[in-house]
Coordinates of C-alpha atoms and ligand atoms in Angstrom, one line a residue:
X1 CA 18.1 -22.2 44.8
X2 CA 20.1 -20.6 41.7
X3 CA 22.0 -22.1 38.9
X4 CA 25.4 -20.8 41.0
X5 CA 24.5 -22.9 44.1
X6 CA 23.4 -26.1 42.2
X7 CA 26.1 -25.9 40.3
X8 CA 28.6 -25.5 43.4
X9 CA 26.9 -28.3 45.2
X10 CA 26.4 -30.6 42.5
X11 CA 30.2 -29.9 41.6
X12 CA 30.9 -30.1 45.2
X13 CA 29.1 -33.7 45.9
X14 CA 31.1 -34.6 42.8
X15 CA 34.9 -33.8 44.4
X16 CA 33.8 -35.4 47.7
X17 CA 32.8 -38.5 46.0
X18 CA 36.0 -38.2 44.2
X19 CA 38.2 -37.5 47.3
X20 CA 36.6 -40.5 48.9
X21 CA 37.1 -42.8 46.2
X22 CA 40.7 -41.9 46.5
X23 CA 41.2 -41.8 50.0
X24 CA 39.2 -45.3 49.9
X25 CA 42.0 -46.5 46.9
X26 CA 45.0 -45.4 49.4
X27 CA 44.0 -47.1 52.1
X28 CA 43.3 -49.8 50.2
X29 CA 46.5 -49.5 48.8
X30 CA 48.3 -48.9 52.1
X31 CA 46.5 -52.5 53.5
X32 CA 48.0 -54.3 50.3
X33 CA 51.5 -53.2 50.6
X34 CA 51.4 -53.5 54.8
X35 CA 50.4 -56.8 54.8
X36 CA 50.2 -60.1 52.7
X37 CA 47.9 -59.6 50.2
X38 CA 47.8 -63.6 50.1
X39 CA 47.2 -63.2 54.4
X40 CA 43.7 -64.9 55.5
X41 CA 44.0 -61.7 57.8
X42 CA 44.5 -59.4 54.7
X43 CA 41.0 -60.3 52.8
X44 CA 38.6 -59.4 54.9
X45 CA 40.4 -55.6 55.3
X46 CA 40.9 -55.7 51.2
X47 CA 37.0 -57.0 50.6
X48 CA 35.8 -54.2 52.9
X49 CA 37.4 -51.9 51.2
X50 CA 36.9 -52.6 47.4
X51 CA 33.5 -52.8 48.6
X52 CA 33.3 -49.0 49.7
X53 CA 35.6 -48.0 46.3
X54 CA 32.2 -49.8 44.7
X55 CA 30.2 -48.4 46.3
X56 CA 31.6 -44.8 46.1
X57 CA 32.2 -45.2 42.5
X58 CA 28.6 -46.3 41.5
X59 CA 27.4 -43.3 43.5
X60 CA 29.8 -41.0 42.0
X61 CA 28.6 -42.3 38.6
X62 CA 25.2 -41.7 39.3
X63 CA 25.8 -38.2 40.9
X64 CA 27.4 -37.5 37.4
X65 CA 24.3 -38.4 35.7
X66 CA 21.7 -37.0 37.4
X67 CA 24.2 -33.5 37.1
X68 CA 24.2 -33.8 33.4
X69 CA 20.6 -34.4 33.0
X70 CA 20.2 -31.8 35.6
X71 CA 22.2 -29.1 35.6
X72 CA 21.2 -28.3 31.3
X73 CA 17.7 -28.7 32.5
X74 CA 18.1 -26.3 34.9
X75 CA 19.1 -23.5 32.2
X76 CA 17.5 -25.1 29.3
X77 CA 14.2 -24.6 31.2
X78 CA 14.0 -20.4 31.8
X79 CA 15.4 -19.9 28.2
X80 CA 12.4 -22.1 26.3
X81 CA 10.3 -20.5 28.6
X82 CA 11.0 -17.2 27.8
X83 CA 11.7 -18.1 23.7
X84 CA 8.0 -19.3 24.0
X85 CA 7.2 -15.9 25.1
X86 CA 8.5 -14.2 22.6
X87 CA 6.8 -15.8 19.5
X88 CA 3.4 -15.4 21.7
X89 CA 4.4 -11.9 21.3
X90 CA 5.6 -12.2 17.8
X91 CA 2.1 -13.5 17.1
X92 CA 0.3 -10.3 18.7
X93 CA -0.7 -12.5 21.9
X94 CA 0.4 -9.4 24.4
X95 CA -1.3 -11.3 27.2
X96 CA 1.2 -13.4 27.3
X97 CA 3.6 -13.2 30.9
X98 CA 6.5 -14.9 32.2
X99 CA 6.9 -15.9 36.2
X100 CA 10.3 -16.7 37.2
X101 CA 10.3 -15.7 40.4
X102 CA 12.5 -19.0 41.5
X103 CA 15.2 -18.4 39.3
X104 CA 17.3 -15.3 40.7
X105 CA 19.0 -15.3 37.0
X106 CA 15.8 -15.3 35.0
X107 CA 14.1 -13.0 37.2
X108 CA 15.0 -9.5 36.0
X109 CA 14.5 -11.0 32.2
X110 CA 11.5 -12.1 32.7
X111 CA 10.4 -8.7 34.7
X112 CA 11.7 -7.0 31.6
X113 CA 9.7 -8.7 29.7
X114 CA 6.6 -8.8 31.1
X115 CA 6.9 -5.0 31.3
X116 CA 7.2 -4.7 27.6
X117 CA 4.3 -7.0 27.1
X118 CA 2.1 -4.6 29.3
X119 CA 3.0 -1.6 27.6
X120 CA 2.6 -3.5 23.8
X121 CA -0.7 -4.4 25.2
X122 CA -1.8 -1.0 25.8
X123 CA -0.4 0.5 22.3
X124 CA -1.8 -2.0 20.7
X125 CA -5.4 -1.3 22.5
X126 CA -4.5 2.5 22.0
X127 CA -3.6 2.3 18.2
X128 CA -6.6 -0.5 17.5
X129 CA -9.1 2.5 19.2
X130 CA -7.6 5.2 17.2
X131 CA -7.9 2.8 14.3
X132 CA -11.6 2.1 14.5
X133 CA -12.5 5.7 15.3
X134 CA -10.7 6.6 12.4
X135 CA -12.5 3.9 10.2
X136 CA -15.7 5.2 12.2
X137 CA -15.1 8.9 10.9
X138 CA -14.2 8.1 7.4
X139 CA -17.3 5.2 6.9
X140 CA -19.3 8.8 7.8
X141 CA -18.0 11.1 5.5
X142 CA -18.1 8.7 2.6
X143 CA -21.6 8.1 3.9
X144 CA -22.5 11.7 4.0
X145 CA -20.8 12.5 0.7
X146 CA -23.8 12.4 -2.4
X147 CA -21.6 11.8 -4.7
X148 CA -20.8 7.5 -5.2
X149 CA -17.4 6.4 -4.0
X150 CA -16.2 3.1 -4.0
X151 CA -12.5 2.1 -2.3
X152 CA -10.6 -0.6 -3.8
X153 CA -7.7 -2.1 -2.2
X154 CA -4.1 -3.1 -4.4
X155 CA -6.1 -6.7 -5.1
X156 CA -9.3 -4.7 -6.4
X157 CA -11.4 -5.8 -3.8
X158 CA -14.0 -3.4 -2.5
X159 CA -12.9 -1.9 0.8
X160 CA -15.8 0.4 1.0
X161 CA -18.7 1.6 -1.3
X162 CA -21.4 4.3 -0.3
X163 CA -25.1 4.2 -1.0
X164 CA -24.9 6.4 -3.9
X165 CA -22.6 4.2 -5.6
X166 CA -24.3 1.1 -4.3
X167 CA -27.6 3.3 -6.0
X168 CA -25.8 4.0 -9.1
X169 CA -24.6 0.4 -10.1
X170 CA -27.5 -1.2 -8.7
X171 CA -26.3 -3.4 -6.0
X172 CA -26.8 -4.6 -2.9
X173 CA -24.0 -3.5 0.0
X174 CA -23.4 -7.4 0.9
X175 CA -23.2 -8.7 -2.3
X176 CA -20.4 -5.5 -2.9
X177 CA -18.5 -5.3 0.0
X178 CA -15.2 -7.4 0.0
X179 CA -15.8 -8.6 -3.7
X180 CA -13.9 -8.9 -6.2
X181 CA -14.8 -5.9 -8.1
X182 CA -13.7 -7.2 -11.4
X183 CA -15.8 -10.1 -10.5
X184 CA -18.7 -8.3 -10.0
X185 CA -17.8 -6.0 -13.0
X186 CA -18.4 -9.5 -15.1
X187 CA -22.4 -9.1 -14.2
X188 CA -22.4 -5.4 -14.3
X189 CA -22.2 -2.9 -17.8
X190 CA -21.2 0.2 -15.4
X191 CA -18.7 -1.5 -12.9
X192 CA -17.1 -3.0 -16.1
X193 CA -16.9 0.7 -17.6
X194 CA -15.2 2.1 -14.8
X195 CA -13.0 -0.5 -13.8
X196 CA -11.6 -0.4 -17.4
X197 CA -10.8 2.8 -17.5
X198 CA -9.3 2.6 -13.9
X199 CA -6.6 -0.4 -15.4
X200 CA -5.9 1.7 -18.8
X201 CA -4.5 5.1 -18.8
X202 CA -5.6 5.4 -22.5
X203 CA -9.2 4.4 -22.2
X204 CA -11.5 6.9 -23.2
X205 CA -12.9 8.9 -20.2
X206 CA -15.8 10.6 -21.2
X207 CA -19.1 11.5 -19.1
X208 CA -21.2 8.2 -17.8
X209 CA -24.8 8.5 -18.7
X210 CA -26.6 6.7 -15.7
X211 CA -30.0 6.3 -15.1
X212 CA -30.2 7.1 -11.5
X213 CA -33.5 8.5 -9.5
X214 CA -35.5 7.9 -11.6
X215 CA -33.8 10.3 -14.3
X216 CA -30.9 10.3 -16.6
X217 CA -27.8 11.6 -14.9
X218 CA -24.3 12.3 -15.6
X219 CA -21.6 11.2 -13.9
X220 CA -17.8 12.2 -14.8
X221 CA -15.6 9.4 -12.8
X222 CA -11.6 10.2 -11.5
X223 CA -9.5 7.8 -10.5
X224 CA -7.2 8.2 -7.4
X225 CA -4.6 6.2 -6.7
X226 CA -3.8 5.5 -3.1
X227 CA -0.1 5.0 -2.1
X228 CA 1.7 4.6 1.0
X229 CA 5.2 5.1 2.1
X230 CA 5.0 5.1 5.7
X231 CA 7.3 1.6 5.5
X232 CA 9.9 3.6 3.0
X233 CA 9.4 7.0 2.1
X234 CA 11.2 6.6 -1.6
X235 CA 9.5 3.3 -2.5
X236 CA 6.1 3.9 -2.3
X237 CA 3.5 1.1 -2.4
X238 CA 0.4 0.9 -3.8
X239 CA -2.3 0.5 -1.6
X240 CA -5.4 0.9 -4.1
X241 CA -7.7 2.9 -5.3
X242 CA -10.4 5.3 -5.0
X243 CA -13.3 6.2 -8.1
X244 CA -15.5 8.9 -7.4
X245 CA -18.3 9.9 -9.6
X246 CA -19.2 13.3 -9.9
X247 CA -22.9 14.0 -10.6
X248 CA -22.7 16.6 -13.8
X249 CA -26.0 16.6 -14.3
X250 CA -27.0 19.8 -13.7
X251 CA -23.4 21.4 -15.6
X252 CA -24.8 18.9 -18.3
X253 CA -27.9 20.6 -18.5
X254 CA -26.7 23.8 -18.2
X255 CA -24.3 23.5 -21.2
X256 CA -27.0 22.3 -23.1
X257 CA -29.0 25.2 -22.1
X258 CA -26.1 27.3 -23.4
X259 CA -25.3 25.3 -26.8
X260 CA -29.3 26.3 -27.3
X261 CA -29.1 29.7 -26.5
X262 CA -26.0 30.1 -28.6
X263 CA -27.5 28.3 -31.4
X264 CA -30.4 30.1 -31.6
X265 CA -29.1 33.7 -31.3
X266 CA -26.3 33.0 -34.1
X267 CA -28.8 31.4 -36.1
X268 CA -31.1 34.9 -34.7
X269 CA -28.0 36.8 -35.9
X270 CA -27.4 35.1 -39.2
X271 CA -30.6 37.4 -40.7
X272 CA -30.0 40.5 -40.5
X273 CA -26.2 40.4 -41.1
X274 CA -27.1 39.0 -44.4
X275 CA -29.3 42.2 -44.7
X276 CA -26.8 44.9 -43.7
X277 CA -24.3 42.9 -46.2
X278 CA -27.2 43.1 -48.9
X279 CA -27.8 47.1 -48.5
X280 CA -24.2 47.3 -48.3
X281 CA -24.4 45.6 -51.9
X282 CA -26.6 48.1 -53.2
X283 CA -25.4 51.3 -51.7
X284 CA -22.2 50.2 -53.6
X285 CA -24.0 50.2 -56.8
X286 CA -23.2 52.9 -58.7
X287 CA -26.8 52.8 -60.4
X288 CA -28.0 54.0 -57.4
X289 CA -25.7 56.8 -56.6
X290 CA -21.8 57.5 -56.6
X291 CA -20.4 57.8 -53.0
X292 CA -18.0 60.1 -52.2
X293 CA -14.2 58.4 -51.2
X294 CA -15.2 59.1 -47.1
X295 CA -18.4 57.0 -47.8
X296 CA -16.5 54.0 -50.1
X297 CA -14.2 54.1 -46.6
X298 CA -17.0 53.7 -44.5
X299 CA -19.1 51.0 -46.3
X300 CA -16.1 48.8 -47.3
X301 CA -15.1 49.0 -43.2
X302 CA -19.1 48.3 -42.3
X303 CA -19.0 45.1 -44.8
X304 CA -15.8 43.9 -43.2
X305 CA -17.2 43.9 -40.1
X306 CA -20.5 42.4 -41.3
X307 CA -18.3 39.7 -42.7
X308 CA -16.5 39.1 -39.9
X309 CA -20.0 38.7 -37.8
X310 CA -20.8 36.9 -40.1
X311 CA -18.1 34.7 -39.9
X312 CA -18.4 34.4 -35.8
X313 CA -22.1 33.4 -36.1
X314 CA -21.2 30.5 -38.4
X315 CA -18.3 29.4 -36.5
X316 CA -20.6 29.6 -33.5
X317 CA -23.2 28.1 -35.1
X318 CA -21.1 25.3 -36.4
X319 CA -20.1 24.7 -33.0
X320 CA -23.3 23.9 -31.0
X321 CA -24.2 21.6 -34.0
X322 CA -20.9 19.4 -32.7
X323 CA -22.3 20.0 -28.9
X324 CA -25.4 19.0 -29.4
X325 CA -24.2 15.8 -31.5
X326 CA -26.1 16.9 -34.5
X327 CA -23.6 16.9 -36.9
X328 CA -25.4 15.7 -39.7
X329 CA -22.9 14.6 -42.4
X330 CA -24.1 14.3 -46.0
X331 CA -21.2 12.4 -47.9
X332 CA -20.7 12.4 -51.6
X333 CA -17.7 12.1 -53.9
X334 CA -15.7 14.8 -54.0
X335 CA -12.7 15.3 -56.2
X336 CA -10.4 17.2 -53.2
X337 CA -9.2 19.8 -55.6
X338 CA -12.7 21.4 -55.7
X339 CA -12.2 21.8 -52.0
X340 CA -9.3 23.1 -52.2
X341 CA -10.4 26.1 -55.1
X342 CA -13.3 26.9 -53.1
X343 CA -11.1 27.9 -50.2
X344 CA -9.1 29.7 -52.5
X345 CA -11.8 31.7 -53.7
X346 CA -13.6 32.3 -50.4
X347 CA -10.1 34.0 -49.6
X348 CA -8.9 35.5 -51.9
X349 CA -10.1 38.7 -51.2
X350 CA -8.2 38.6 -47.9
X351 CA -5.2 37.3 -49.4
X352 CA -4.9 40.0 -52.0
X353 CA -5.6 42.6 -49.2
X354 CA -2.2 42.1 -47.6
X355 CA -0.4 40.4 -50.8
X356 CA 0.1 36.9 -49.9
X357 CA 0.4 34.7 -52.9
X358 CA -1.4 31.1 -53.0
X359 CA 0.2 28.1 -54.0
X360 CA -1.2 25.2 -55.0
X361 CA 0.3 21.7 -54.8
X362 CA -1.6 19.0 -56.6
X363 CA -0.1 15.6 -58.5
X364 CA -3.8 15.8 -60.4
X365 CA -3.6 12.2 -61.7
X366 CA -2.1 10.6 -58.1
X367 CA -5.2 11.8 -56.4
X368 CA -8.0 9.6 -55.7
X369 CA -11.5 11.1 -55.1
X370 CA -12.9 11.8 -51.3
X371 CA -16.2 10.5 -50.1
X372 CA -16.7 13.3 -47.8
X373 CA -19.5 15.9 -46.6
X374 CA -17.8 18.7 -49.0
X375 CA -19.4 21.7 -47.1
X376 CA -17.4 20.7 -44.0
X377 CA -14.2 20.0 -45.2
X378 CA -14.4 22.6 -47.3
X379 CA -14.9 24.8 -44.4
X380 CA -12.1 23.2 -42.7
X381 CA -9.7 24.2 -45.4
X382 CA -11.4 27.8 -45.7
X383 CA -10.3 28.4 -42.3
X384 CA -6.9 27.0 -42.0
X385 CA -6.3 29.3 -45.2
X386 CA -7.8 32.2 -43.8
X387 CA -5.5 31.4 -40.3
X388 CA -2.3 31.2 -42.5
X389 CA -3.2 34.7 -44.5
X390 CA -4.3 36.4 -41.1
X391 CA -1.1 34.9 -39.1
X392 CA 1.7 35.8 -41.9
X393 CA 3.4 38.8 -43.2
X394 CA 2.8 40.7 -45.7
X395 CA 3.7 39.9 -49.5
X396 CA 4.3 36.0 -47.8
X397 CA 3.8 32.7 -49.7
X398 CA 1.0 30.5 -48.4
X399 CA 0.9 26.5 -49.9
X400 CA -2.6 24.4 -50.2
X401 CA -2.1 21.0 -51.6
X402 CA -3.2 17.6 -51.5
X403 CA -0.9 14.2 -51.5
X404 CA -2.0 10.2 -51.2
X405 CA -0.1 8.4 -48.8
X406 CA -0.3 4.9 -47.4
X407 CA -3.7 5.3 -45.7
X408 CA -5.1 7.9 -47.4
X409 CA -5.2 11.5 -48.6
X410 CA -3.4 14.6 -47.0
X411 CA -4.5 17.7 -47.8
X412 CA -2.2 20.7 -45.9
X413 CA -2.1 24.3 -45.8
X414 CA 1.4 25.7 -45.4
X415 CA 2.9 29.2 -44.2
X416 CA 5.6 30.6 -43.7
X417 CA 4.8 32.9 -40.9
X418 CA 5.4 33.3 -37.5
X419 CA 4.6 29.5 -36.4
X420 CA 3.2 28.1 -33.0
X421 CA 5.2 27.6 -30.0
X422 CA 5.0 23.7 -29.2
X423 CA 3.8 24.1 -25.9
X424 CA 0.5 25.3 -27.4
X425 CA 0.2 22.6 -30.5
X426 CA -2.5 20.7 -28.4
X427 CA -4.4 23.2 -26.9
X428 CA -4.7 25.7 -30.2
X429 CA -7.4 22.8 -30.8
X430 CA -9.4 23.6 -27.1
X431 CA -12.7 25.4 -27.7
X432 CA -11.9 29.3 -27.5
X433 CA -8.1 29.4 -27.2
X434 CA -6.0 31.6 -28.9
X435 CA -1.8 31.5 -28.1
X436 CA -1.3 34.3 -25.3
X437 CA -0.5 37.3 -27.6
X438 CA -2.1 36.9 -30.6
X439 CA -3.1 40.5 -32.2
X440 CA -4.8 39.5 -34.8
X441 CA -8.2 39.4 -34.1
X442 CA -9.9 36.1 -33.6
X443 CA -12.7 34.0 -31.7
X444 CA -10.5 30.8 -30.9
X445 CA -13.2 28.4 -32.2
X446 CA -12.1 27.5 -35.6
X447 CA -9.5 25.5 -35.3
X448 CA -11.7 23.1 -32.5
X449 CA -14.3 22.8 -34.7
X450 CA -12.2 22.3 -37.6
X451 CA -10.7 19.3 -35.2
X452 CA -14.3 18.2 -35.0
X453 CA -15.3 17.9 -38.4
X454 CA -12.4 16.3 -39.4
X455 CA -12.9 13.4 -36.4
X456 CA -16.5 13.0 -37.4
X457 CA -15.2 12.3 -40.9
X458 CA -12.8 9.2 -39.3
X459 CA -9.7 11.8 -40.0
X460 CA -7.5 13.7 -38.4
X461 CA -6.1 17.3 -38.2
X462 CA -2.5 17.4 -37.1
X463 CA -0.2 20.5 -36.6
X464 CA 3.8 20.6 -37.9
X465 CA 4.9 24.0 -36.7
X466 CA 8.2 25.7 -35.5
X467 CA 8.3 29.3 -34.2
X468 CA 9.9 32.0 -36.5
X469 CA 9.3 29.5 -39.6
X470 CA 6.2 28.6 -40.0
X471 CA 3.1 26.4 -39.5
X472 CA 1.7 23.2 -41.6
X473 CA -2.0 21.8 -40.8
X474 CA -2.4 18.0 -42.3
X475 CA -5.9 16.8 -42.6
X476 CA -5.4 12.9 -43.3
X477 CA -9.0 11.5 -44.8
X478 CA -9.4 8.0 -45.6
X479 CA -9.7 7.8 -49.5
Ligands
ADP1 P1 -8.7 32.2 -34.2 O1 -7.8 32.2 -35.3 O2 -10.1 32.7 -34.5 O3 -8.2 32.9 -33.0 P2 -8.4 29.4 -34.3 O4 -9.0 28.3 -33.5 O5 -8.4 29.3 -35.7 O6 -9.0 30.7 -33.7 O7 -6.8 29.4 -33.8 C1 -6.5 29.3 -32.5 C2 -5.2 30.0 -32.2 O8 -4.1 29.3 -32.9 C3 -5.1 31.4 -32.9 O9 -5.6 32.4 -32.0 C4 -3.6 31.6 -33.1 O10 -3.0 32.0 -31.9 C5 -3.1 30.2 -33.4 N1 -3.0 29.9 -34.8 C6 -3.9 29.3 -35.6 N2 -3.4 29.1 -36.9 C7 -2.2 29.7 -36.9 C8 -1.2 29.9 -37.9 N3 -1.3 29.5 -39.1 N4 0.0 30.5 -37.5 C9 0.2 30.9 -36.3 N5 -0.7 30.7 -35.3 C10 -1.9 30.2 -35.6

């Protein structure tokens, strides 16, 4: 039966009861006003009929009841049914199905939604597969990959961690997997190391020297951060990270192999420059023998040449002592303008070559004295001279000076020639760069080891420069 025909009946049995209570109250009426109501003939006609009014009435009362109770039942019933459902399906429980086959009303709703649970079943089953043969296909190429990755998820736990990295950090895949890895990175030097770096961007990130397979290996580590936007594309979330280490051991060892090889054929090279430079020396005695003005030509362009190889051996020389990390600094006290007059005079030739006049800026009395390897720095200034003579005009001014500040001592070399575009201010320091074209002729190494010295010292070396007017190199040594 359906809500419409309860409710007709019930409302029905209702105005029947009503219409018989009535009726019952007119006759009764019609029996009071025909005869005597004080009659011995009257009462038993008026007692039968308040009677039946009782009797109607208390059954029309009770038929009212049982309709209100009833009748909200009747609805209430489908529509918890069918909430009930949907928080089963709220909660992923797509097994969930209505049967409403006795209520007409209900019946396509609950059809419907049975429907929708069957096909939310089977995407889910669908999606879940695709799911776990995804997981399946990465779990096997992060397997397969021989270099270690570990996957952390937005609460740095580990999501996943191969058995190179497991190798690597020396632990066990159960005692990994799932952990905190800043937990873990409490008991462990390495995981501590990298998981550092991961949570500063200014942390150092330099090769990690591991002892893995029973050899000493390097391992450079990147850091990729994983972010989603499938929920909304502008926002996106972040899902985690991943940190692979790349095995450089073999680059490693290669670069060393280089630094050797370099080191040995500058030092190889060193030799007989010095001898061609030396018969250069006499041949331009004039004990020996005059030369005519073609020969002069000749031998002064042989020993600028020999100087210059000269001066690329040393730089090259210079630079697989930093490589190798054999810097060997011997400090003593230094008074900074002796630096600054060797420079001069290693230079001066140059400078008188194309004209350039040398300044020199020094308070005498407001400078303290440097503790310092002098050789090097005074290499570093050498060279940042000989960069502002070779990159000015002709007939220009070049400044070398020294100044105390608050931490310490500046000494600068200044020209005023064509200066450095400031896209290039960082990388004129890289190892072989020179800015895209430069004609004056040049190995792009002094100014990186230059950088070097100065860092091995605790100092800096700093560029001020602006195209068209000039460049300014500040060395800043602690006094
Ligand atoms: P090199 O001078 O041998 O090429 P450096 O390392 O000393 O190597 O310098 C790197 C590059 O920086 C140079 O090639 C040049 O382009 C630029 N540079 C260095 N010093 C100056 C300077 N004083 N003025 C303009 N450019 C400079």
């Amino acid at each position: 039966m359906n809500i419409r025909t309860k409710l007709l009946l019930g409302i029905g049995l209702l105005a029947a009861m009503i219409i018989l209570l009535v009726a019952l109250s007119v006759v009764n009426l019609q029996i009071l006003t025909a005869t005597d109501p004080d009659s011995p003939a009257a009462m038993p006609g008026l007692d039968r009929a308040l009677l039946w009014i009782s009797v109607t009435g208390i059954i029309s009362v009770f038929i009212s009841v049982f309709l209100l109770i009833w009748l909200p039942h009747t609805i209430e019933k489908p529509i918890k049914e069918l909430t009930n459902g949907i928080m089963e399906i709220a909660n992923h429980n797509y097994d969930k199905r209505l049967n409403m086959q006795d209520k007409a009303e209900f019946r396509e709703v609950a059809d419907n939604f049975n429907r929708m649970a069957e096909r939310l079943k089977k995407y889910r089953e669908n999606t879940l597969t695709d799911i776990l043969s995804g997981k399946k296909f990465i779990e096997a190429i992060v397997n397969s990959i021989h270099e270690p990755i570990i996957g952390l998820n937005r609460d740095r736990e580990i999501l996943f961690i191969n058995k190179e990295a497991l190798n690597v950090l020396n632990l066990k895949k159960e005692e990994a997997l799932h952990q905190s890895a800043e937990e873990l990175s409490l008991k462990n030097d390495l995981l501590r190391r990298l998981i550092r770096e991961l949570i500063s961007s200014d942390a150092k990130k330099e090769p990690l020297k591991i002892y893995a397979d029973n050899k000493e290996s390097y391992f450079q580590a990147s850091y990729i951060p994983i972010v989603g936007t499938d929920i909304a594309p502008d926002e996106p979330r972040a899902l985690g990270d991943l940190i692979l280490l790349q095995n450089i051991t073999e680059f490693k060892e290669l670069d060393s192999a280089k630094t050797t090889f370099i080191s040995t054929i500058s030092h190889e090279l060193k030799t007989p420059i010095a001898a061609i430079l030396m018969s250069l020396q006499l041949l331009e005695d004039k004990r020996i023998g005059m030369l005519n003005e073609e020969q002069e030509q000749l031998s002064s362009s042989i020993k600028e040449s020999a100087d210059r190889l000269l001066g690329i051996a040393s730089e090259l020389l210079n630079m697989t002592q930093v490589e190798a990390g054999k810097l060997n600094l011997i400090p003593k006290i230094t008074k900074p303008i002796e630096l600054i007059e060797y420079a001069i005079k290693a230079n001066q030739v140059q400078a008188d070559k194309f004209g350039i006049q040398i300044e020199v800026e020094y308070p005498e009395e407001k400078i303290p004295k440097l503790f310092v390897d002098s050789e090097k720095i005074a290499w570093v200034l050498t060279n940042l001279l000989s960069n502002a003579i070779r990159y000015s005009k002709e007939n220009a001014r070049v400044i070398i000076g020294a100044q105390q500040d608050a931490d310490g001592i500046e000494l600068y070399v200044q020209d005023f020639g064509r200066g450095i575009d400031p896209r290039y201010h960082q990388s004129i320091f890289d190892r072989y760069f020179r800015v895209p074209g430069t004609k004056v002729q040049g190995s792009g190494l002094g100014l990186s080891i230059s950088k070097d010295f100065i860092e091995a010292h605790g100092g800096t070396l700093s560029v001020e420069s602006e195209l068209g007017r000039g460049s300014r190199f500040i060395i800043r040594l602690k006094a």
